[in-house]
Short mmCIF file of C-alpha atoms and ligand atoms in Angstrom, two decimals:
data_model
loop_
_atom_site.label_atom_id
_atom_site.label_comp_id
_atom_site.label_asym_id
_atom_site.label_seq_id
_atom_site.Cartn_x
_atom_site.Cartn_y
_atom_site.Cartn_z
CA MET A 1 7.70 -28.55 2.69
CA SER A 2 5.44 -26.19 0.89
CA ASP A 3 1.67 -26.34 0.79
CA LYS A 4 1.61 -23.90 -2.12
CA ARG A 5 -0.21 -24.94 -5.24
CA ASP A 6 1.61 -25.62 -8.46
CA TYR A 7 1.91 -22.43 -10.51
CA TYR A 8 0.88 -24.11 -13.76
CA GLU A 9 -2.14 -25.58 -12.02
CA ILE A 10 -3.10 -22.16 -10.62
CA LEU A 11 -3.06 -20.63 -14.09
CA ALA A 12 -4.58 -23.80 -15.61
CA VAL A 13 -1.98 -24.01 -18.35
CA ALA A 14 0.22 -26.83 -19.63
CA ARG A 15 3.85 -26.90 -18.48
CA THR A 16 4.76 -26.21 -22.10
CA ALA A 17 2.62 -23.03 -22.31
CA ASP A 18 4.33 -20.17 -24.12
CA ALA A 19 4.43 -16.54 -23.05
CA ALA A 20 1.26 -15.60 -24.92
CA GLU A 21 -0.70 -18.50 -23.42
CA LEU A 22 0.50 -17.61 -19.93
CA LYS A 23 -0.47 -14.00 -20.40
CA ARG A 24 -3.90 -14.94 -21.71
CA ALA A 25 -4.50 -17.35 -18.83
CA TYR A 26 -3.41 -14.81 -16.26
CA ARG A 27 -5.39 -11.99 -17.80
CA LYS A 28 -8.54 -14.10 -17.78
CA LEU A 29 -8.09 -15.02 -14.11
CA ALA A 30 -7.13 -11.48 -13.14
CA MET A 31 -10.30 -10.17 -14.73
CA GLU A 32 -12.46 -12.71 -12.91
CA LEU A 33 -10.79 -12.20 -9.56
CA HIS A 34 -10.21 -8.47 -9.87
CA PRO A 35 -10.85 -6.71 -6.53
CA ASP A 36 -13.10 -4.18 -8.27
CA ARG A 37 -15.39 -7.03 -9.29
CA ASN A 38 -15.16 -8.81 -5.94
CA PRO A 39 -15.39 -6.15 -3.29
CA ASP A 40 -14.94 -7.45 0.27
CA ASN A 41 -14.23 -10.95 -0.93
CA PRO A 42 -11.05 -12.13 0.80
CA GLU A 43 -11.13 -15.46 -1.02
CA ALA A 44 -11.10 -13.79 -4.43
CA GLU A 45 -8.36 -11.45 -3.27
CA ALA A 46 -6.23 -14.38 -2.07
CA LYS A 47 -6.72 -16.13 -5.40
CA PHE A 48 -5.92 -12.92 -7.27
CA LYS A 49 -2.62 -12.64 -5.39
CA GLU A 50 -1.90 -16.34 -5.89
CA ALA A 51 -2.48 -16.10 -9.65
CA SER A 52 -0.37 -12.94 -9.79
CA GLU A 53 2.48 -14.65 -8.01
CA ALA A 54 2.28 -17.62 -10.39
CA TYR A 55 2.33 -15.31 -13.37
CA GLN A 56 5.18 -13.26 -11.94
CA VAL A 57 7.36 -16.36 -11.77
CA LEU A 58 6.28 -18.09 -14.96
CA SER A 59 6.47 -14.95 -17.10
CA ASP A 60 10.14 -14.53 -16.20
CA ALA A 61 12.26 -17.05 -18.15
CA GLU A 62 14.92 -17.35 -15.48
CA LYS A 63 12.53 -17.68 -12.54
CA ARG A 64 10.46 -20.13 -14.53
CA ALA A 65 13.51 -22.33 -15.25
CA LEU A 66 14.39 -22.32 -11.55
CA TYR A 67 10.81 -23.13 -10.61
CA ASP A 68 10.70 -25.98 -13.13
CA ARG A 69 13.85 -27.51 -11.62
CA PHE A 70 13.49 -26.77 -7.93
CA GLY A 71 9.83 -25.99 -7.30
CA HIS A 72 8.69 -23.09 -5.16
CA GLU A 73 12.07 -22.77 -3.44
CA GLY A 74 13.86 -22.25 -6.77
CA PRO A 75 12.87 -18.66 -7.60
CA ARG A 76 13.17 -17.69 -3.94
CA GLY A 77 16.90 -18.59 -4.03
CA ALA A 78 17.26 -16.17 -6.95
CA GLY A 79 15.95 -13.24 -4.96
CA PHE A 80 12.23 -13.68 -5.61
CA GLY A 81 10.39 -12.21 -2.66
CA GLY A 82 7.52 -14.64 -3.03
CA GLY A 83 4.18 -13.23 -3.83
CA PHE A 84 2.20 -10.14 -3.09
CA SER A 85 0.98 -8.99 0.27
CA ASN A 86 -0.77 -5.98 -1.23
CA VAL A 87 -3.16 -5.85 -4.16
CA GLY A 88 -1.73 -2.47 -5.15
CA ASP A 89 1.64 -4.12 -5.75
CA VAL A 90 0.02 -6.42 -8.30
CA PHE A 91 -1.13 -3.46 -10.34
CA SER A 92 2.27 -1.81 -10.33
CA ALA A 93 4.03 -5.09 -11.20
CA PHE A 94 1.81 -5.79 -14.20
CA SER A 95 0.90 -2.33 -15.34
CA ASP A 96 1.30 -3.55 -18.94
CA ILE A 97 -1.62 -5.92 -18.38
CA PHE A 98 -3.82 -3.68 -16.30
CA GLY A 99 -2.83 -0.50 -18.07
CA ASP A 100 -5.49 2.12 -18.02
CA ILE A 101 -8.15 -0.54 -18.06
CA PHE A 102 -9.02 -3.05 -15.36
CA GLY A 103 -8.49 -0.76 -12.44
CA GLY A 104 -4.94 0.16 -13.25
CA GLY A 105 -3.09 2.06 -10.58
CA GLY A 106 -4.76 0.15 -7.82
CA GLY A 107 -8.18 1.70 -7.59
CA PRO A 108 -9.46 4.77 -5.86
CA GLY A 109 -7.80 6.64 -3.12
CA ARG A 110 -4.46 5.07 -2.53
CA THR A 111 -1.91 7.72 -3.36
CA ALA A 112 -0.79 10.33 -0.89
CA GLY A 113 -0.10 13.81 -2.17
CA ARG A 114 -3.02 13.59 -4.53
CA ALA A 115 -6.55 14.85 -4.19
CA ALA A 116 -9.21 12.18 -3.77
CA ASP A 117 -10.04 9.79 -6.57
CA LEU A 118 -13.61 9.55 -7.73
CA GLU A 119 -15.56 6.67 -9.07
CA THR A 120 -18.57 6.61 -11.32
CA GLN A 121 -20.38 3.95 -13.28
CA ILE A 122 -21.44 3.78 -16.86
CA GLU A 123 -24.04 1.41 -18.31
CA LEU A 124 -23.49 -0.12 -21.73
CA THR A 125 -25.49 -2.48 -23.85
CA LEU A 126 -23.71 -5.57 -25.09
CA LEU A 127 -23.63 -4.07 -28.58
CA GLU A 128 -22.02 -0.89 -27.27
CA ALA A 129 -19.46 -2.98 -25.41
CA ALA A 130 -18.74 -4.87 -28.62
CA GLN A 131 -18.41 -1.85 -30.85
CA GLY A 132 -16.91 0.68 -28.47
CA VAL A 133 -18.74 3.89 -27.76
CA THR A 134 -18.28 7.44 -26.58
CA LYS A 135 -20.50 8.25 -23.61
CA GLU A 136 -21.02 11.19 -21.38
CA VAL A 137 -20.53 10.53 -17.70
CA ARG A 138 -21.82 12.91 -15.05
CA PHE A 139 -20.42 13.08 -11.58
CA SER A 140 -20.10 15.61 -8.81
CA ARG A 141 -16.68 16.52 -7.58
CA ARG A 142 -15.04 19.02 -5.33
CA ALA A 143 -13.40 21.77 -7.33
CA VAL A 144 -11.39 24.86 -6.60
CA CYS A 145 -13.86 27.48 -5.39
CA HIS A 146 -14.61 29.99 -8.13
CA GLY A 147 -15.19 32.74 -5.55
CA CYS A 148 -11.75 32.72 -3.95
CA LYS A 149 -9.75 30.66 -6.45
CA GLY A 150 -9.05 28.19 -3.71
CA THR A 151 -7.53 30.55 -1.18
CA GLY A 152 -10.56 30.36 1.10
CA ALA A 153 -10.33 34.10 1.73
CA ALA A 154 -13.06 36.61 0.88
CA SER A 155 -12.22 38.85 -2.03
CA GLY A 156 -10.06 41.79 -1.03
CA SER A 157 -8.54 39.86 1.82
CA GLY A 158 -6.06 37.06 1.57
CA ARG A 159 -4.28 34.40 3.50
CA GLU A 160 -1.91 35.57 6.10
CA ARG A 161 0.80 34.01 8.16
CA CYS A 162 -0.57 32.18 11.19
CA PRO A 163 0.25 34.24 14.26
CA GLN A 164 0.27 31.27 16.61
CA CYS A 165 2.99 29.23 14.86
CA ARG A 166 4.45 32.08 12.82
CA GLY A 167 3.92 30.14 9.64
CA ARG A 168 5.71 26.97 10.71
CA GLY A 169 2.54 24.90 11.02
CA GLN A 170 3.91 23.31 14.21
CA VAL A 171 3.87 24.51 17.78
CA VAL A 172 6.34 23.39 20.40
CA HIS A 173 5.50 22.75 24.03
CA SER A 174 8.07 22.00 26.64
CA GLN A 175 7.36 19.39 29.26
CA GLY A 176 10.22 19.10 31.63
CA PHE A 177 13.22 18.33 29.48
CA LEU A 178 11.06 17.21 26.58
CA MET A 179 10.19 19.45 23.70
CA ILE A 180 7.01 18.21 22.05
CA SER A 181 6.12 19.47 18.63
CA THR A 182 2.49 19.25 17.53
CA THR A 183 0.41 20.47 14.62
CA CYS A 184 -0.66 24.06 15.12
CA PRO A 185 -4.32 24.08 16.26
CA MET A 186 -5.00 27.52 14.81
CA CYS A 187 -4.01 26.86 11.17
CA ARG A 188 -4.15 23.05 11.32
CA GLY A 189 -0.58 22.84 10.12
CA GLU A 190 -0.98 24.99 7.06
CA GLY A 191 0.99 27.91 8.42
CA GLU A 192 -1.54 30.38 7.04
CA ILE A 193 -4.95 31.52 8.18
CA VAL A 194 -7.88 33.31 6.62
CA ARG A 195 -9.24 36.26 8.59
CA SER A 196 -12.39 36.81 6.56
CA PRO A 197 -13.44 33.55 4.90
CA CYS A 198 -14.90 33.34 1.40
CA THR A 199 -18.67 33.16 1.68
CA ALA A 200 -19.09 30.78 -1.26
CA CYS A 201 -17.01 28.03 0.30
CA THR A 202 -16.93 29.15 3.96
CA GLY A 203 -13.17 29.23 3.76
CA SER A 204 -12.50 25.71 2.58
CA GLY A 205 -11.36 26.86 -0.88
CA ILE A 206 -13.40 24.06 -2.39
CA GLU A 207 -16.90 23.83 -3.82
CA MET A 208 -18.97 20.98 -5.23
CA VAL A 209 -19.48 21.10 -8.98
CA GLU A 210 -21.44 18.87 -11.31
CA ASP A 211 -19.09 17.70 -13.99
CA GLN A 212 -19.57 15.88 -17.22
CA LEU A 213 -17.03 14.24 -19.39
CA GLU A 214 -16.99 12.43 -22.70
CA VAL A 215 -15.46 9.02 -22.18
CA THR A 216 -14.35 6.88 -25.08
CA ILE A 217 -14.84 3.26 -24.25
CA PRO A 218 -12.78 0.78 -26.25
CA ALA A 219 -14.50 -2.04 -28.12
CA GLY A 220 -14.54 -5.32 -26.22
CA VAL A 221 -14.82 -4.08 -22.63
CA ASP A 222 -16.30 -6.48 -20.16
CA ASP A 223 -18.65 -5.92 -17.26
CA GLY A 224 -16.63 -4.67 -14.29
CA SER A 225 -13.77 -3.24 -16.36
CA THR A 226 -12.55 0.06 -15.02
CA LEU A 227 -11.20 2.98 -16.99
CA ARG A 228 -8.85 5.34 -15.27
CA LEU A 229 -8.94 8.98 -16.32
CA SER A 230 -5.85 10.51 -14.84
CA GLY A 231 -6.32 13.89 -13.20
CA ARG A 232 -10.11 13.96 -13.73
CA GLY A 233 -10.94 13.26 -10.10
CA GLU A 234 -10.97 15.87 -7.41
CA ALA A 235 -9.26 19.15 -8.04
CA ALA A 236 -5.66 19.84 -7.31
CA ALA A 237 -5.67 22.12 -4.28
CA ARG A 238 -2.96 23.55 -2.12
CA GLY A 239 -0.05 21.72 -3.66
CA ARG A 240 -1.73 18.40 -4.22
CA ARG A 241 -2.15 16.83 -7.63
CA ALA A 242 -5.64 16.22 -8.94
CA GLY A 243 -7.13 12.80 -8.25
CA ASN A 244 -8.15 10.27 -10.85
CA LEU A 245 -11.61 9.42 -12.06
CA TYR A 246 -12.40 5.73 -12.25
CA VAL A 247 -15.23 4.77 -14.55
CA VAL A 248 -16.59 1.32 -13.81
CA ILE A 249 -18.18 -0.29 -16.86
CA ARG A 250 -21.45 -2.11 -16.37
CA VAL A 251 -22.60 -4.14 -19.34
CA THR A 252 -26.31 -4.90 -19.27
CA PRO A 253 -26.77 -8.60 -19.97
CA ASP A 254 -28.48 -9.50 -23.25
CA PRO A 255 -30.91 -12.38 -22.69
CA ARG A 256 -30.10 -13.81 -26.10
CA PHE A 257 -26.45 -14.34 -25.31
CA GLU A 258 -24.15 -15.57 -22.65
CA ARG A 259 -20.76 -13.92 -22.76
CA ASP A 260 -17.51 -15.66 -22.05
CA GLY A 261 -14.70 -13.18 -22.59
CA ALA A 262 -14.76 -12.41 -26.31
CA ASP A 263 -17.05 -15.33 -27.16
CA LEU A 264 -20.83 -15.32 -27.16
CA HIS A 265 -23.01 -18.35 -26.66
CA THR A 266 -26.56 -18.62 -27.84
CA GLU A 267 -29.13 -21.39 -27.76
CA VAL A 268 -30.83 -22.43 -30.99
CA PRO A 269 -34.01 -24.50 -30.76
CA ILE A 270 -34.40 -27.07 -33.54
CA THR A 271 -37.12 -29.62 -34.22
CA PHE A 272 -36.61 -33.36 -34.48
CA PRO A 273 -36.99 -33.37 -38.31
CA GLN A 274 -34.48 -30.50 -38.58
CA ALA A 275 -32.01 -32.39 -36.41
CA VAL A 276 -32.45 -35.58 -38.41
CA LEU A 277 -32.68 -34.21 -41.94
CA GLY A 278 -30.57 -31.08 -41.59
CA ASP A 279 -31.64 -27.50 -42.33
CA LYS A 280 -30.57 -23.89 -42.28
CA VAL A 281 -31.65 -21.77 -39.32
CA LYS A 282 -31.30 -18.14 -38.36
CA VAL A 283 -29.39 -17.23 -35.22
CA PRO A 284 -29.25 -13.80 -33.59
CA THR A 285 -26.01 -11.85 -33.78
CA LEU A 286 -25.17 -8.68 -31.87
CA ASP A 287 -26.30 -6.46 -34.74
CA GLY A 288 -28.80 -8.63 -36.60
CA GLU A 289 -28.93 -12.26 -37.53
CA THR A 290 -27.07 -14.82 -39.56
CA GLU A 291 -27.86 -18.22 -41.03
CA ILE A 292 -26.17 -21.40 -39.91
CA VAL A 293 -26.34 -24.95 -41.21
CA VAL A 294 -27.87 -27.72 -39.14
CA LYS A 295 -26.09 -30.82 -40.38
CA PRO A 296 -28.19 -33.97 -40.90
CA GLY A 297 -27.93 -36.06 -37.75
CA THR A 298 -27.28 -33.13 -35.41
CA GLN A 299 -27.42 -34.20 -31.76
CA PRO A 300 -28.91 -32.07 -28.97
CA GLY A 301 -26.19 -29.88 -27.45
CA GLU A 302 -23.99 -29.93 -30.55
CA THR A 303 -22.47 -26.57 -31.37
CA VAL A 304 -21.62 -24.55 -34.44
CA ALA A 305 -19.20 -21.64 -34.19
CA VAL A 306 -19.73 -18.52 -36.26
CA ARG A 307 -16.16 -17.28 -36.44
CA GLY A 308 -15.62 -13.62 -35.67
CA SER A 309 -19.19 -12.89 -34.59
CA GLY A 310 -18.24 -12.47 -30.93
CA LEU A 311 -16.66 -9.39 -29.37
CA PRO A 312 -13.29 -7.86 -30.18
CA LYS A 313 -10.49 -9.06 -27.94
CA LEU A 314 -9.42 -6.12 -25.86
CA GLN A 315 -5.70 -6.55 -25.61
CA GLU A 316 -4.99 -8.99 -28.36
CA ARG A 317 -5.77 -9.12 -32.00
CA GLY A 318 -8.92 -10.70 -33.32
CA THR A 319 -12.53 -11.20 -32.44
CA GLY A 320 -14.26 -13.94 -30.53
CA ASP A 321 -16.84 -16.34 -31.93
CA LEU A 322 -20.56 -16.77 -31.66
CA ILE A 323 -21.23 -20.32 -30.58
CA ALA A 324 -24.66 -21.72 -31.33
CA HIS A 325 -25.82 -24.56 -29.09
CA PHE A 326 -28.58 -26.68 -30.61
CA ARG A 327 -31.44 -27.51 -28.32
CA LEU A 328 -33.83 -30.22 -29.47
CA VAL A 329 -37.42 -29.18 -28.98
CA VAL A 330 -39.67 -32.15 -28.27
CA PRO A 331 -43.25 -31.27 -29.20
CA SER A 332 -45.65 -31.40 -26.32
CA GLU A 333 -48.66 -31.53 -28.63
CA LEU A 334 -49.17 -33.51 -31.83
CA ASN A 335 -52.10 -33.65 -34.19
CA ARG A 336 -53.43 -36.99 -35.19
CA GLU A 337 -51.57 -37.08 -38.47
CA GLN A 338 -48.27 -36.28 -36.82
CA GLU A 339 -48.82 -39.01 -34.29
CA GLN A 340 -49.65 -41.57 -36.98
CA HIS A 341 -46.51 -40.68 -38.91
CA LEU A 342 -44.38 -40.87 -35.83
CA ARG A 343 -45.69 -44.32 -35.01
CA ALA A 344 -45.12 -45.35 -38.60
CA PHE A 345 -41.60 -43.95 -38.38
CA ALA A 346 -40.83 -46.08 -35.35
CA GLN A 347 -42.30 -49.13 -37.04
CA ALA A 348 -40.36 -48.58 -40.26
CA GLY A 349 -37.16 -48.51 -38.25
CA GLY A 350 -38.01 -51.88 -36.74
CA GLU A 351 -38.59 -50.38 -33.32
CA PRO A 352 -41.40 -51.73 -31.19
CA GLU A 353 -44.35 -49.41 -31.51
CA PRO A 354 -44.85 -47.26 -28.38
CA ALA A 355 -47.94 -48.22 -26.45
CA PRO A 356 -51.01 -46.03 -26.97
CA SER A 357 -50.53 -43.37 -24.38
CA GLU A 358 -52.36 -40.80 -22.36
CA ARG A 359 -51.27 -38.47 -25.08
CA GLY A 360 -53.05 -40.61 -27.73
CA GLY A 361 -56.25 -40.38 -25.69
CA PHE A 362 -55.83 -36.67 -25.34
CA PHE A 363 -55.55 -36.16 -29.06
CA ARG A 364 -58.49 -38.36 -29.83
CA ARG A 365 -60.59 -36.27 -27.53
CA LYS A 366 -59.38 -33.04 -29.10
CA LYS A 367 -59.99 -34.32 -32.65
CA LYS A 368 -62.21 -32.00 -34.66
CA ASN A 369 -63.98 -34.16 -37.26
ZN1 ZN B 401 -14.20 30.26 -1.80
ZN1 ZN B 402 -0.43 28.03 12.84
#
C-alpha cells in the first residue's frame, strides 16, 4: 500500500531505540542533509524531509505506538498530517534541535514584515571549532540613512501626504461597473511622498554601511553550522523589523585528522617490529600530542581510542574521542643486515625462505664495503 521506507530504517536506529538515541540519530542526519550544506540538492532535501517525518513520528510516544502497530497508516489515523512539504516547517517543528544553530528559523529571507536577512561566512581552524572562539565578522548591510534618519527627505523638508491617492496608497479606477483598486503609482503605495529627496540616499532612506560584529562561536561547531543573530541583518525601516544575520561556519580541514561529528580519526604509522613487539608512540592531538600504547601483536588497521580527545558535543554532554588507526609501514629499502635478519626470522619460524629477489640484487649492488 505504501512505498514509504520504514522510519526506524530511515533513522538507522533499532526498534528499541530510546528518545535520546532517536534524537542523536536525527540530529546527525539533519546536520548532514541540512539545506544550508546542500544547496540546490533536491535529493538531500527529500531525505531531510523524510528523516524529519520519521523523527516527528518516533519522537512522539503516541504516534510511535500507533506506527509500531499499524505502520505508516497508524499515525495518520491519529491526525498526523504526514510529513513536511516545506523545509521551513521542519525548522519550526524542531526548533529545540535547530535552535539558534544549524540554520534555525529556516534560513535567510523567508519572513514577511521583516527587513532582509544577511548571510556571511566565518573561517575557523579545527582547534578553534573545538575550543569555541570569539571572532569579528565584517559584512555590509543597508542601514537607516544617517542624513535623513530614514525619511528619505532632505533636511528641512519632510514627507508629505501623497496628493494623488490622498495618503491611501491605493488609487481607484472605474471601468464600466467595475471599480479597480491599484497601488498608487506616485507613492508606490506608501501614501507619502518626498518633495526634495535626501542627497545622501537619493530618497531611499537607506544607505550601505560596513558593519562588524563580535560573534561568540560555541565549542564543537561543525563545518556548515549556521548561527543566527536575530535582528543583526538589514535595518528596520518603515515599520518593518530588522532582518537576521546568518553566520555560516566554515571549518578548515586539518590534514592530520578526519572529523566525524565529535570524534577525530588519525592515522598512525608503525613499523613491523613495533606491531609485533609492542611500543609506545606519539599521536597528534588538537593542541599537542599524546602517547598511546601499541600492544604486542597489533594488526594493521587496529584502532586505539583516546577518550575525550575529540571535540565537545554541541548539544549533549561530553566530548568525542580521538581514534588512532594503526597503519603498518612496510620498508621499501633494507640494508644487508636487515635483510639477513629478516630471512633468518622467516627461517626460525619454520617458514620457507623467500627466494632471493630483485630487491636482494639491488642491495648487493648498493653495498658499500
Ligand atoms: Zn537619506
Ligand atoms: Zn499615492
